[in-house]
Coordinates of C-alpha atoms and ligand atoms in Angstrom, one line a residue:
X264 CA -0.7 -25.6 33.8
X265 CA 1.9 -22.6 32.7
X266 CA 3.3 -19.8 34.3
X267 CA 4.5 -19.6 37.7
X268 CA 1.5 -20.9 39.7
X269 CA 1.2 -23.9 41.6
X270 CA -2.1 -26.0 40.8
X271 CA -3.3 -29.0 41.3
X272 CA -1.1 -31.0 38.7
X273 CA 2.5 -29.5 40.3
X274 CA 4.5 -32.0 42.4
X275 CA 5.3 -30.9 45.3
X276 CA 9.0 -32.2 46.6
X277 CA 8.9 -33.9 49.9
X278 CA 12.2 -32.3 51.0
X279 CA 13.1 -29.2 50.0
X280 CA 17.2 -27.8 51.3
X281 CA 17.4 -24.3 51.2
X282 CA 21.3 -22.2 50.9
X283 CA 20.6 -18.7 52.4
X284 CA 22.9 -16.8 50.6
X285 CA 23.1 -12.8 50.0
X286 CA 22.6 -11.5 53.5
X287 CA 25.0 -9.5 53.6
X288 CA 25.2 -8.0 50.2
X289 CA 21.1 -7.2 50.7
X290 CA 22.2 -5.0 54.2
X291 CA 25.4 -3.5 52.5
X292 CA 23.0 -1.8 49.7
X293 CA 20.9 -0.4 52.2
X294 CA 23.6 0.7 54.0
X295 CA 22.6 -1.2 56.8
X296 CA 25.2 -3.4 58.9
X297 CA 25.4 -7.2 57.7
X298 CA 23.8 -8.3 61.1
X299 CA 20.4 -6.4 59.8
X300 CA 20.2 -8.7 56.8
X301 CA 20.8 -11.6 59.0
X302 CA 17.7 -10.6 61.2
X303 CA 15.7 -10.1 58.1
X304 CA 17.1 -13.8 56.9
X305 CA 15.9 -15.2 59.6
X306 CA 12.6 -13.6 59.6
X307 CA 12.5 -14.8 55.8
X308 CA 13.5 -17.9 56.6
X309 CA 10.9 -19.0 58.9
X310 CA 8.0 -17.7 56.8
X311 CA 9.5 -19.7 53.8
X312 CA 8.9 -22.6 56.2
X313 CA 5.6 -22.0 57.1
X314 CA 5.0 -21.5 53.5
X315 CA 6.6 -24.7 52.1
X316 CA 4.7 -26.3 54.9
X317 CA 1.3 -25.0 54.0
X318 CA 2.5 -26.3 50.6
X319 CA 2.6 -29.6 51.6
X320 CA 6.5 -30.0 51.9
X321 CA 7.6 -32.4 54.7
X322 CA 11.0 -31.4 55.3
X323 CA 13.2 -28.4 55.3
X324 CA 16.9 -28.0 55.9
X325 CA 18.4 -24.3 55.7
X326 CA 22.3 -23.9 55.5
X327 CA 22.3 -20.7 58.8
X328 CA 26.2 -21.6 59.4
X329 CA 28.8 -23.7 57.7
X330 CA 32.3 -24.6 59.1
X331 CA 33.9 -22.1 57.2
X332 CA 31.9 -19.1 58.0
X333 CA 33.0 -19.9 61.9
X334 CA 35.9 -18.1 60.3
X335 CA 34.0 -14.8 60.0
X336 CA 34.4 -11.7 62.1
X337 CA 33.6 -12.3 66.0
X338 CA 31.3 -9.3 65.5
X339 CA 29.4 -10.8 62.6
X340 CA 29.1 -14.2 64.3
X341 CA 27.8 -12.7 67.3
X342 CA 25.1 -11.1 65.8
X343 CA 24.4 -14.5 64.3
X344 CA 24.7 -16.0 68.0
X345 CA 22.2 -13.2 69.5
X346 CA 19.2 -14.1 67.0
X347 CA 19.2 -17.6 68.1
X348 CA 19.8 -16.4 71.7
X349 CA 16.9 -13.9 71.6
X350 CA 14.3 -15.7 69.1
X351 CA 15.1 -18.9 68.2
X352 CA 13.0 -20.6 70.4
X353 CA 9.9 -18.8 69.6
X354 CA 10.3 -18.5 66.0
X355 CA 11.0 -22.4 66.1
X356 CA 8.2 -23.0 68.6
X357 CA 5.9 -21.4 66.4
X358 CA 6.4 -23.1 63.0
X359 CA 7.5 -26.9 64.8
X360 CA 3.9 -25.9 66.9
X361 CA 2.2 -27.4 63.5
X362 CA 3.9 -31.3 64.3
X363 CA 7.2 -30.4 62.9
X364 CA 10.5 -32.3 64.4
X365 CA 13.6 -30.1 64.4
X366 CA 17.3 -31.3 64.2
X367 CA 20.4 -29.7 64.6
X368 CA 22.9 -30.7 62.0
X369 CA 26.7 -29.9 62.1
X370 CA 29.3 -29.9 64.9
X371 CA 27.3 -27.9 67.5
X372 CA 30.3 -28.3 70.1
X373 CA 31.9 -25.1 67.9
X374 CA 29.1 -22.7 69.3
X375 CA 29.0 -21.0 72.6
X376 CA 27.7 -23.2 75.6
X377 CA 24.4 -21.0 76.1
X378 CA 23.7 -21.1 72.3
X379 CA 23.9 -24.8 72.5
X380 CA 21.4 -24.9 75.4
X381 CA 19.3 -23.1 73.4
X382 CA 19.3 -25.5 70.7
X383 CA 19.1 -28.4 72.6
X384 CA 16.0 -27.3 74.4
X385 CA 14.1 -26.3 70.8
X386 CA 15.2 -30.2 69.8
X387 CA 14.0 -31.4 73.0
X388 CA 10.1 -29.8 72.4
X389 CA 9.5 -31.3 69.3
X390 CA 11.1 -34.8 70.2
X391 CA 7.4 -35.7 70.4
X392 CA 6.6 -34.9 66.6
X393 CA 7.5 -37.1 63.4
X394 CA 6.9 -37.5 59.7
X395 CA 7.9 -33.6 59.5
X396 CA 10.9 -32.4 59.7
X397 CA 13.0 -29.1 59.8
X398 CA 17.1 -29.4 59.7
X399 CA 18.8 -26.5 60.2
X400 CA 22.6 -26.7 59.8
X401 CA 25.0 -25.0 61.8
X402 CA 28.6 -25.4 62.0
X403 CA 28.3 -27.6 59.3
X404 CA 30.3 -29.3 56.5
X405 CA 29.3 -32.0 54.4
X406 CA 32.9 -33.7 53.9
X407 CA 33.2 -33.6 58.1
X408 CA 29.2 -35.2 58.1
X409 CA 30.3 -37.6 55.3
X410 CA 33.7 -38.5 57.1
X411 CA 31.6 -38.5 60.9
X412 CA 30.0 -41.4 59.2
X413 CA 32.2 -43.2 57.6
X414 CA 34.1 -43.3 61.1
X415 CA 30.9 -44.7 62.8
X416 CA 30.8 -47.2 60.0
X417 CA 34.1 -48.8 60.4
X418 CA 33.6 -48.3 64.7
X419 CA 30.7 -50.9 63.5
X420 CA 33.1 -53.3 62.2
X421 CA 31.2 -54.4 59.1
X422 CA 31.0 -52.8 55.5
X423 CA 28.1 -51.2 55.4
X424 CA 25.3 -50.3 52.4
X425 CA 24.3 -47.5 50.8
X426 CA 21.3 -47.1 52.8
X427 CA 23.0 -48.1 56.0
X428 CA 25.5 -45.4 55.3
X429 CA 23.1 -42.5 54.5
X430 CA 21.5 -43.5 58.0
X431 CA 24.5 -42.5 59.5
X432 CA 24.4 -39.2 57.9
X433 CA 22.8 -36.2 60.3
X434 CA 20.0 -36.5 58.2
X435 CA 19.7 -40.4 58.9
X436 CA 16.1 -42.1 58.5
X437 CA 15.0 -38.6 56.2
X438 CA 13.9 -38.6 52.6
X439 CA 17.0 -36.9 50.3
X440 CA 16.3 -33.3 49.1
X441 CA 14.3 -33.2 45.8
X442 CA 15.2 -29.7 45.4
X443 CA 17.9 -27.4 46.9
X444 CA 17.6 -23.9 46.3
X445 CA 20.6 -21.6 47.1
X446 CA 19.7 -17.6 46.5
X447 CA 22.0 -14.6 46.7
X448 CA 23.2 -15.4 42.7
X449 CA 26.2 -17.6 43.8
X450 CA 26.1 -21.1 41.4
X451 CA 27.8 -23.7 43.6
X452 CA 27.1 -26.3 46.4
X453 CA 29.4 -25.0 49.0
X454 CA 29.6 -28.4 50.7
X455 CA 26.0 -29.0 51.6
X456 CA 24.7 -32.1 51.8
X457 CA 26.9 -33.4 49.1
X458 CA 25.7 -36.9 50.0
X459 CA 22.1 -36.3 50.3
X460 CA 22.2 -34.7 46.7
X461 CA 23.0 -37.1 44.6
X462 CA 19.6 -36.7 42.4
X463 CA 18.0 -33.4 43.6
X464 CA 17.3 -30.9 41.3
X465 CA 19.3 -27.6 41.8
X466 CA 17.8 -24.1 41.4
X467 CA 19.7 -21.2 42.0
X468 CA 17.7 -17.3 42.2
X469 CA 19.6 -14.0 41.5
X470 CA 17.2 -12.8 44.7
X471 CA 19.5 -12.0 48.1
X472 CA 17.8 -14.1 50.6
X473 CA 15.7 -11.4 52.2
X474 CA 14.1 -11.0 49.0
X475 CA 13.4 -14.7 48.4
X476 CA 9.4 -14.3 49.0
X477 CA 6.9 -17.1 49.1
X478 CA 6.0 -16.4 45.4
X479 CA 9.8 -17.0 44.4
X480 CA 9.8 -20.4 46.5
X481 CA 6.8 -20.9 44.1
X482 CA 8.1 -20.4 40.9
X483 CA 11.3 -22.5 42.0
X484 CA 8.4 -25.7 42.7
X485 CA 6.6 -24.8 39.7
X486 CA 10.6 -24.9 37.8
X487 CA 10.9 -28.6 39.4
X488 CA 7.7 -29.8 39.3
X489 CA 8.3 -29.3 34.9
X490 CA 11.4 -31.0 34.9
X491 CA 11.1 -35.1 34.5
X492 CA 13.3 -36.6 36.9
X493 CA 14.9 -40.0 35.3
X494 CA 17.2 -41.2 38.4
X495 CA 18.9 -42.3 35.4
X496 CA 16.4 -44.2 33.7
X497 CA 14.7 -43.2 30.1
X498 CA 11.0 -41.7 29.4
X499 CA 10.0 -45.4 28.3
X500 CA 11.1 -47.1 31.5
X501 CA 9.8 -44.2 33.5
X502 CA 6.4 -44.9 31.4
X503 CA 5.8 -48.3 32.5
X504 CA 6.1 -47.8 35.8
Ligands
FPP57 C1 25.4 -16.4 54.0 O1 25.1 -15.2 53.3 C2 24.4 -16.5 55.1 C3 24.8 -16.8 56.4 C4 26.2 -17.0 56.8 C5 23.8 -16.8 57.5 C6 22.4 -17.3 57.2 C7 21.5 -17.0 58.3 C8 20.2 -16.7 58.3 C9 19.5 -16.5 57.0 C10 19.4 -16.4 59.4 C11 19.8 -16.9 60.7 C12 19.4 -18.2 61.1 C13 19.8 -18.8 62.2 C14 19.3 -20.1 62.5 C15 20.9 -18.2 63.0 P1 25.7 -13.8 53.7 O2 24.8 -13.1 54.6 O3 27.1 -14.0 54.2 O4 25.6 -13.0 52.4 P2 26.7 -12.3 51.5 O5 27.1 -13.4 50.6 O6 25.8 -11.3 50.8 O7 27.7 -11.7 52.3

């Protein structure tokens, strides 16, 4: 064990949540337009998949769009809109192809009615798969998928458990992250699965997102797999177990 290498002794975390941050600031220094480092975000972000996957990771949610960024340009967002338009399909396709379930997460109704097709259709092939998953979250906002539940809670009329209440979350029925992972040097959660990450280990990477390569999504396993995760509990209780 040491230095930055996966081997046989590193844990591997069953979910990993991934906060693509730094597009924009990557295309600005190559005085490229911001839409560029989206393209090559997206590019990044599906070879991280196949990576983590290849790894042995079981499920992957990326932040692509949150609530608030619905509030950017209409020129920016519909560059965002014409990579899902023009590959989403195949780049999903092609990583799902492997037995991977995909979900939409966030308020979907916000995006253009062809875009939504789109995504609907991607869901729709890998309906088949479980056991792996990939959430990508689009219009989405922790406090709305937190509040969404809580409504369908008390539409159930009865108080409801903590595990009964994370099944209502977009991510129902799915393992929590173990690690989230946000590049582009920002230090925050930006209301991403507030919920879900109660106990997952945080990493954040200086790297813009379109530098993130599958050797830095290493060294941020090999950072969790050395930390001992408690849930609260001490090394002697931990021990025993
Ligand atoms: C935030 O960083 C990133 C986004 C708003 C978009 C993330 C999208 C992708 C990585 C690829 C597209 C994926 C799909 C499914 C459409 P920023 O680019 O705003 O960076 P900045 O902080 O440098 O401005």
């Amino acid at each position: 064990m040491g230095g930055n290498t996966i081997d046989k002794e590193t844990k591997i975390p069953r979910h990993i949540a991934l906060i693509m941050d730094g597009n924009g600031r990557w295309a600005k220094r190559r005085l490229m337009p911001r839409s560029f480092g989206h393209r090559r975000g997206m590019e990044r972000m599906i070879g991280l998949m196949e990576h983590a996957f290849d790894l042995g990771v079981d499920y992957i949610t990326v932040y692509a769009l949150s609530t608030e960024n619905l509030k950017r340009p209409q020129e920016e967002l519909n560059g965002l809109f014409d990579l899902i338009r023009n590959h989403f399909r195949e780049y999903m396709g092609r990583v799902c192809a492997r037995g991977v379930r995909l979900r939409i997460i966030g308020d979907t109704s916000l995006l253009p009615t062809d875009v939504q097709e789109i995504l609907r259709e991607s869901e729709a092939e890998t309906e088949k798969y479980e056991g792996k998953g990939i959430n990508v979250a689009l219009c989405y906002g922790a406090r709305d998928e937190i509040v969404r539940a809580a409504n369908l809670a008390v539409e159930k009329g009865e108080k409801v458990t903590e595990e009964e209440f994370s099944g209502l979350l977009y991510t129902g029925g799915q393992p929590d992250p173990d690690l989230i992972i946000r590049t582009g040097k920002e230090v925050r959660l930006s209301n991403f699965l507030l919920y879900q990450a109660a106990y997952a280990e945080l990493y954040f990477s200086n790297k813009m997102f379109p530098e993130f390569s599958d050797k830095e999504l290493e060294k941020a396993i090999v950072e969790f797999s050395r930390r001992t995760r408690r849930f609260g509990k001490t090394d002697e209780q931990l021990q025993t177990e």
